[in-house]
Amino acid sequence: DGSGSMNDPFSPHPQGFNAMMEMIRDWVKTLPLSGESSSVGSASAASTGGVRLGLVQFSGKTGSVNPATGGVVNSAQKTPSTVGSGGRLSGDLVQLEGDITWHEKNYMAQLTYIEEGLNMAANMLTNDSPLDGRRRIVIIITDGVLMDGDRLAAARAKLQQLQVITFGIAVRRYKAHSASDDAAEAALKPVVSEKETDHFMSLTM
């Protein structure tokens, strides 16, 4: 989630977005990465072991609507081809750390629109992850109500067609739940895979 509300303090961190990215950096270092460069693409041999990841940041402006589709344009981004993984799946720690650093420096800071981000993730999996029995997983991390939650049926169906398991993490500013936290959780739960209690968490950073 690259929305502007992630710029707020998230106790004990002075700023939520960078805290989230550093949390992801620490998590990536613990994973059994495949070691494969993003250039391997769909020829990846890591079907029975080893992890590859891709990062997508989502956020957009209410007025930036494609009249043909009704969706908010320019509301998701991945690293350009010359940085880190080049916006692709990678099992290489150096590439992934390059992706994380790029996202930290290119914080979108707009509103919480996710449709384009889900489609970007689906395209990344389509291009780089063959259907050969390996697990395909999307993890959504957000703190706010999804502004386009009523538009996600097609994106969800595409992920399901790709046999993707979708997890959702709602991050809170404080240990105690607020009304805003409750609203964000209610908006995110319908996007995750069934059974929702197995694929959703609410956490502090």
C-alpha positions as YAML, in Angstrom:
chain: A
units: angstrom
residues:
- id: 1
  name: ASP
  ca: [0.00, 0.00, 0.00]
- id: 2
  name: GLY
  ca: [1.58, 3.24, -1.19]
- id: 3
  name: SER
  ca: [-1.30, 5.45, -0.08]
- id: 4
  name: GLY
  ca: [-0.79, 8.79, 1.64]
- id: 5
  name: SER
  ca: [-2.07, 7.54, 4.98]
- id: 6
  name: MET
  ca: [0.99, 5.28, 5.19]
- id: 7
  name: ASN
  ca: [2.99, 8.48, 5.70]
- id: 8
  name: ASP
  ca: [1.47, 8.79, 9.18]
- id: 9
  name: PRO
  ca: [3.21, 7.49, 12.32]
- id: 10
  name: PHE
  ca: [2.65, 3.80, 13.03]
- id: 11
  name: SER
  ca: [3.66, 3.25, 16.65]
- id: 12
  name: PRO
  ca: [6.54, 2.96, 17.39]
- id: 13
  name: HIS
  ca: [7.64, 4.06, 13.88]
- id: 14
  name: PRO
  ca: [7.58, 7.75, 12.86]
- id: 15
  name: GLN
  ca: [6.43, 6.90, 9.32]
- id: 16
  name: GLY
  ca: [4.44, 3.87, 8.19]
- id: 17
  name: PHE
  ca: [5.51, 3.36, 4.58]
- id: 18
  name: ASN
  ca: [9.23, 3.08, 5.20]
- id: 19
  name: ALA
  ca: [8.56, 0.95, 8.28]
- id: 20
  name: MET
  ca: [6.53, -1.43, 6.10]
- id: 21
  name: MET
  ca: [9.25, -1.58, 3.44]
- id: 22
  name: GLU
  ca: [11.95, -2.29, 6.01]
- id: 23
  name: MET
  ca: [9.71, -4.98, 7.52]
- id: 24
  name: ILE
  ca: [9.46, -6.53, 4.06]
- id: 25
  name: ARG
  ca: [13.26, -6.24, 3.65]
- id: 26
  name: ASP
  ca: [13.82, -8.09, 6.93]
- id: 27
  name: TRP
  ca: [11.25, -10.74, 5.99]
- id: 28
  name: VAL
  ca: [12.79, -11.35, 2.55]
- id: 29
  name: LYS
  ca: [16.15, -12.05, 4.22]
- id: 30
  name: THR
  ca: [14.58, -14.93, 6.17]
- id: 31
  name: LEU
  ca: [13.05, -16.64, 3.12]
- id: 32
  name: PRO
  ca: [14.52, -19.69, 1.38]
- id: 33
  name: LEU
  ca: [15.00, -17.82, -1.88]
- id: 34
  name: SER
  ca: [15.59, -19.82, -5.04]
- id: 35
  name: GLY
  ca: [18.65, -17.73, -5.93]
- id: 36
  name: GLU
  ca: [17.33, -17.32, -9.47]
- id: 37
  name: SER
  ca: [17.68, -13.99, -11.26]
- id: 38
  name: SER
  ca: [14.53, -12.36, -12.62]
- id: 39
  name: SER
  ca: [15.88, -13.02, -16.10]
- id: 40
  name: VAL
  ca: [14.99, -16.72, -15.77]
- id: 41
  name: GLY
  ca: [11.31, -15.80, -16.10]
- id: 42
  name: SER
  ca: [8.96, -18.71, -16.80]
- id: 43
  name: ALA
  ca: [11.95, -21.05, -17.23]
- id: 44
  name: SER
  ca: [12.36, -21.10, -13.43]
- id: 45
  name: ALA
  ca: [13.33, -24.51, -12.10]
- id: 46
  name: ALA
  ca: [12.14, -23.75, -8.57]
- id: 47
  name: SER
  ca: [8.89, -25.71, -8.80]
- id: 48
  name: THR
  ca: [9.56, -27.87, -5.73]
- id: 49
  name: GLY
  ca: [11.62, -25.56, -3.54]
- id: 50
  name: GLY
  ca: [12.85, -22.02, -3.24]
- id: 51
  name: VAL
  ca: [10.91, -18.76, -3.28]
- id: 52
  name: ARG
  ca: [10.68, -15.97, -5.87]
- id: 53
  name: LEU
  ca: [8.98, -12.65, -5.17]
- id: 54
  name: GLY
  ca: [7.72, -9.60, -7.00]
- id: 55
  name: LEU
  ca: [6.74, -6.23, -5.53]
- id: 56
  name: VAL
  ca: [3.86, -4.00, -6.65]
- id: 57
  name: GLN
  ca: [2.98, -0.68, -5.02]
- id: 58
  name: PHE
  ca: [-0.61, 0.55, -5.37]
- id: 59
  name: SER
  ca: [-2.12, 4.02, -4.92]
- id: 60
  name: GLY
  ca: [-3.94, 6.44, -7.21]
- id: 61
  name: LYS
  ca: [-5.85, 9.68, -7.74]
- id: 62
  name: THR
  ca: [-9.63, 9.79, -7.82]
- id: 63
  name: GLY
  ca: [-9.73, 11.96, -10.95]
- id: 64
  name: SER
  ca: [-7.38, 9.78, -13.01]
- id: 65
  name: VAL
  ca: [-10.03, 7.55, -14.58]
- id: 66
  name: ASN
  ca: [-9.86, 5.68, -17.87]
- id: 67
  name: PRO
  ca: [-13.19, 6.50, -19.55]
- id: 68
  name: ALA
  ca: [-13.13, 3.20, -21.44]
- id: 69
  name: THR
  ca: [-12.81, 0.99, -18.35]
- id: 70
  name: GLY
  ca: [-13.78, 3.23, -15.43]
- id: 71
  name: GLY
  ca: [-10.62, 2.18, -13.61]
- id: 72
  name: VAL
  ca: [-8.10, 4.56, -12.05]
- id: 73
  name: VAL
  ca: [-5.00, 4.74, -14.25]
- id: 74
  name: ASN
  ca: [-1.40, 4.99, -13.07]
- id: 75
  name: SER
  ca: [-2.48, 3.56, -9.72]
- id: 76
  name: ALA
  ca: [0.21, 0.88, -9.43]
- id: 77
  name: GLN
  ca: [3.92, 0.62, -10.11]
- id: 78
  name: LYS
  ca: [6.76, -1.85, -10.12]
- id: 79
  name: THR
  ca: [10.46, -1.30, -10.57]
- id: 80
  name: PRO
  ca: [11.60, -0.25, -14.06]
- id: 81
  name: SER
  ca: [13.59, -2.66, -16.22]
- id: 82
  name: THR
  ca: [16.93, -1.14, -15.20]
- id: 83
  name: VAL
  ca: [16.43, -1.51, -11.42]
- id: 84
  name: GLY
  ca: [16.59, -4.63, -9.23]
- id: 85
  name: SER
  ca: [14.40, -7.38, -10.64]
- id: 86
  name: GLY
  ca: [13.11, -5.10, -13.40]
- id: 87
  name: GLY
  ca: [9.59, -5.49, -12.03]
- id: 88
  name: ARG
  ca: [9.60, -9.27, -12.34]
- id: 89
  name: LEU
  ca: [9.62, -12.29, -10.04]
- id: 90
  name: SER
  ca: [13.08, -12.87, -8.55]
- id: 91
  name: GLY
  ca: [14.74, -15.24, -6.13]
- id: 92
  name: ASP
  ca: [17.90, -13.12, -5.96]
- id: 93
  name: LEU
  ca: [18.32, -11.18, -2.70]
- id: 94
  name: VAL
  ca: [20.37, -8.38, -4.26]
- id: 95
  name: GLN
  ca: [17.71, -7.76, -6.90]
- id: 96
  name: LEU
  ca: [14.91, -7.81, -4.33]
- id: 97
  name: GLU
  ca: [16.72, -5.38, -2.04]
- id: 98
  name: GLY
  ca: [17.13, -3.12, -5.07]
- id: 99
  name: ASP
  ca: [13.36, -3.30, -5.61]
- id: 100
  name: ILE
  ca: [12.64, -2.42, -1.98]
- id: 101
  name: THR
  ca: [15.00, 0.56, -2.03]
- id: 102
  name: TRP
  ca: [13.43, 1.82, -5.27]
- id: 103
  name: HIS
  ca: [9.93, 1.64, -3.80]
- id: 104
  name: GLU
  ca: [11.09, 3.53, -0.71]
- id: 105
  name: LYS
  ca: [12.38, 6.30, -2.98]
- id: 106
  name: ASN
  ca: [9.26, 6.27, -5.18]
- id: 107
  name: TYR
  ca: [6.49, 6.38, -2.62]
- id: 108
  name: MET
  ca: [3.23, 7.15, -4.44]
- id: 109
  name: ALA
  ca: [1.40, 8.78, -1.47]
- id: 110
  name: GLN
  ca: [-2.05, 9.01, -3.07]
- id: 111
  name: LEU
  ca: [-5.31, 7.16, -2.32]
- id: 112
  name: THR
  ca: [-5.95, 3.46, -1.75]
- id: 113
  name: TYR
  ca: [-6.83, 2.10, -5.20]
- id: 114
  name: ILE
  ca: [-5.81, -1.52, -5.76]
- id: 115
  name: GLU
  ca: [-7.46, -2.80, -8.97]
- id: 116
  name: GLU
  ca: [-4.52, -1.94, -11.21]
- id: 117
  name: GLY
  ca: [-2.12, -3.37, -8.62]
- id: 118
  name: LEU
  ca: [-3.92, -6.72, -8.58]
- id: 119
  name: ASN
  ca: [-3.88, -6.84, -12.37]
- id: 120
  name: MET
  ca: [-0.17, -5.99, -12.40]
- id: 121
  name: ALA
  ca: [0.51, -8.82, -9.94]
- id: 122
  name: ALA
  ca: [-1.55, -11.22, -12.06]
- id: 123
  name: ASN
  ca: [0.40, -10.25, -15.19]
- id: 124
  name: MET
  ca: [3.69, -10.75, -13.35]
- id: 125
  name: LEU
  ca: [2.64, -14.26, -12.38]
- id: 126
  name: THR
  ca: [1.34, -15.00, -15.87]
- id: 127
  name: ASN
  ca: [4.64, -13.97, -17.47]
- id: 128
  name: ASP
  ca: [7.09, -15.44, -14.97]
- id: 129
  name: SER
  ca: [5.44, -18.35, -13.13]
- id: 130
  name: PRO
  ca: [4.51, -21.49, -15.09]
- id: 131
  name: LEU
  ca: [1.54, -23.58, -13.96]
- id: 132
  name: ASP
  ca: [3.58, -26.62, -12.99]
- id: 133
  name: GLY
  ca: [2.35, -27.27, -9.46]
- id: 134
  name: ARG
  ca: [4.19, -24.47, -7.67]
- id: 135
  name: ARG
  ca: [2.30, -22.26, -5.24]
- id: 136
  name: ARG
  ca: [1.28, -18.81, -6.45]
- id: 137
  name: ILE
  ca: [0.59, -16.37, -3.64]
- id: 138
  name: VAL
  ca: [-0.38, -12.69, -3.49]
- id: 139
  name: ILE
  ca: [-0.03, -10.85, -0.16]
- id: 140
  name: ILE
  ca: [-1.86, -7.53, 0.14]
- id: 141
  name: ILE
  ca: [-0.65, -5.14, 2.86]
- id: 142
  name: THR
  ca: [-2.81, -2.07, 3.46]
- id: 143
  name: ASP
  ca: [-3.96, 0.27, 6.20]
- id: 144
  name: GLY
  ca: [-7.03, 1.89, 4.65]
- id: 145
  name: VAL
  ca: [-10.36, 1.26, 3.00]
- id: 146
  name: LEU
  ca: [-9.99, 0.13, -0.62]
- id: 147
  name: MET
  ca: [-11.49, 2.95, -2.69]
- id: 148
  name: ASP
  ca: [-12.28, 0.62, -5.60]
- id: 149
  name: GLY
  ca: [-13.46, -2.40, -3.63]
- id: 150
  name: ASP
  ca: [-16.63, -2.57, -5.73]
- id: 151
  name: ARG
  ca: [-14.56, -3.00, -8.93]
- id: 152
  name: LEU
  ca: [-12.42, -6.00, -7.98]
- id: 153
  name: ALA
  ca: [-14.55, -8.93, -9.19]
- id: 154
  name: ALA
  ca: [-12.69, -9.27, -12.51]
- id: 155
  name: ALA
  ca: [-9.25, -8.92, -10.91]
- id: 156
  name: ARG
  ca: [-10.14, -11.52, -8.28]
- id: 157
  name: ALA
  ca: [-11.47, -13.89, -10.94]
- id: 158
  name: LYS
  ca: [-8.21, -13.53, -12.89]
- id: 159
  name: LEU
  ca: [-6.18, -14.42, -9.80]
- id: 160
  name: GLN
  ca: [-8.42, -17.41, -9.12]
- id: 161
  name: GLN
  ca: [-7.99, -18.57, -12.71]
- id: 162
  name: LEU
  ca: [-4.23, -18.43, -12.16]
- id: 163
  name: GLN
  ca: [-4.66, -20.59, -9.03]
- id: 164
  name: VAL
  ca: [-3.42, -17.77, -6.79]
- id: 165
  name: ILE
  ca: [-3.94, -17.86, -3.03]
- id: 166
  name: THR
  ca: [-4.57, -14.29, -1.84]
- id: 167
  name: PHE
  ca: [-3.70, -13.20, 1.69]
- id: 168
  name: GLY
  ca: [-4.54, -9.85, 3.27]
- id: 169
  name: ILE
  ca: [-2.76, -7.99, 6.06]
- id: 170
  name: ALA
  ca: [-4.37, -4.88, 7.55]
- id: 171
  name: VAL
  ca: [-1.73, -2.84, 9.39]
- id: 172
  name: ARG
  ca: [-2.81, -0.70, 12.36]
- id: 173
  name: ARG
  ca: [-1.21, 2.42, 13.82]
- id: 174
  name: TYR
  ca: [-1.74, 1.29, 17.41]
- id: 175
  name: LYS
  ca: [-2.43, -1.92, 19.31]
- id: 176
  name: ALA
  ca: [-6.04, -0.94, 19.97]
- id: 177
  name: HIS
  ca: [-8.46, -1.17, 17.05]
- id: 178
  name: SER
  ca: [-10.00, 2.08, 15.82]
- id: 179
  name: ALA
  ca: [-13.12, 2.59, 13.72]
- id: 180
  name: SER
  ca: [-10.82, 3.28, 10.76]
- id: 181
  name: ASP
  ca: [-9.07, -0.06, 11.33]
- id: 182
  name: ASP
  ca: [-12.41, -1.87, 11.42]
- id: 183
  name: ALA
  ca: [-13.45, -0.24, 8.13]
- id: 184
  name: ALA
  ca: [-10.14, -1.14, 6.45]
- id: 185
  name: GLU
  ca: [-10.42, -4.75, 7.58]
- id: 186
  name: ALA
  ca: [-14.01, -5.02, 6.38]
- id: 187
  name: ALA
  ca: [-12.96, -3.75, 2.93]
- id: 188
  name: LEU
  ca: [-9.99, -6.11, 2.63]
- id: 189
  name: LYS
  ca: [-11.58, -9.35, 3.81]
- id: 190
  name: PRO
  ca: [-13.73, -9.90, 0.68]
- id: 191
  name: VAL
  ca: [-10.59, -9.73, -1.51]
- id: 192
  name: VAL
  ca: [-8.70, -12.58, 0.17]
- id: 193
  name: SER
  ca: [-9.09, -16.25, -0.63]
- id: 194
  name: GLU
  ca: [-11.66, -18.37, 1.13]
- id: 195
  name: LYS
  ca: [-11.73, -19.26, 3.98]
- id: 196
  name: GLU
  ca: [-11.16, -15.66, 5.07]
- id: 197
  name: THR
  ca: [-10.11, -16.54, 8.62]
- id: 198
  name: ASP
  ca: [-7.19, -18.52, 7.19]
- id: 199
  name: HIS
  ca: [-6.04, -15.77, 4.81]
- id: 200
  name: PHE
  ca: [-6.44, -12.50, 6.76]
- id: 201
  name: MET
  ca: [-4.58, -10.88, 9.63]
- id: 202
  name: SER
  ca: [-4.65, -7.49, 11.38]
- id: 203
  name: LEU
  ca: [-1.22, -6.48, 12.69]
- id: 204
  name: THR
  ca: [0.81, -3.63, 14.09]
- id: 205
  name: MET
  ca: [4.31, -2.90, 12.77]
...
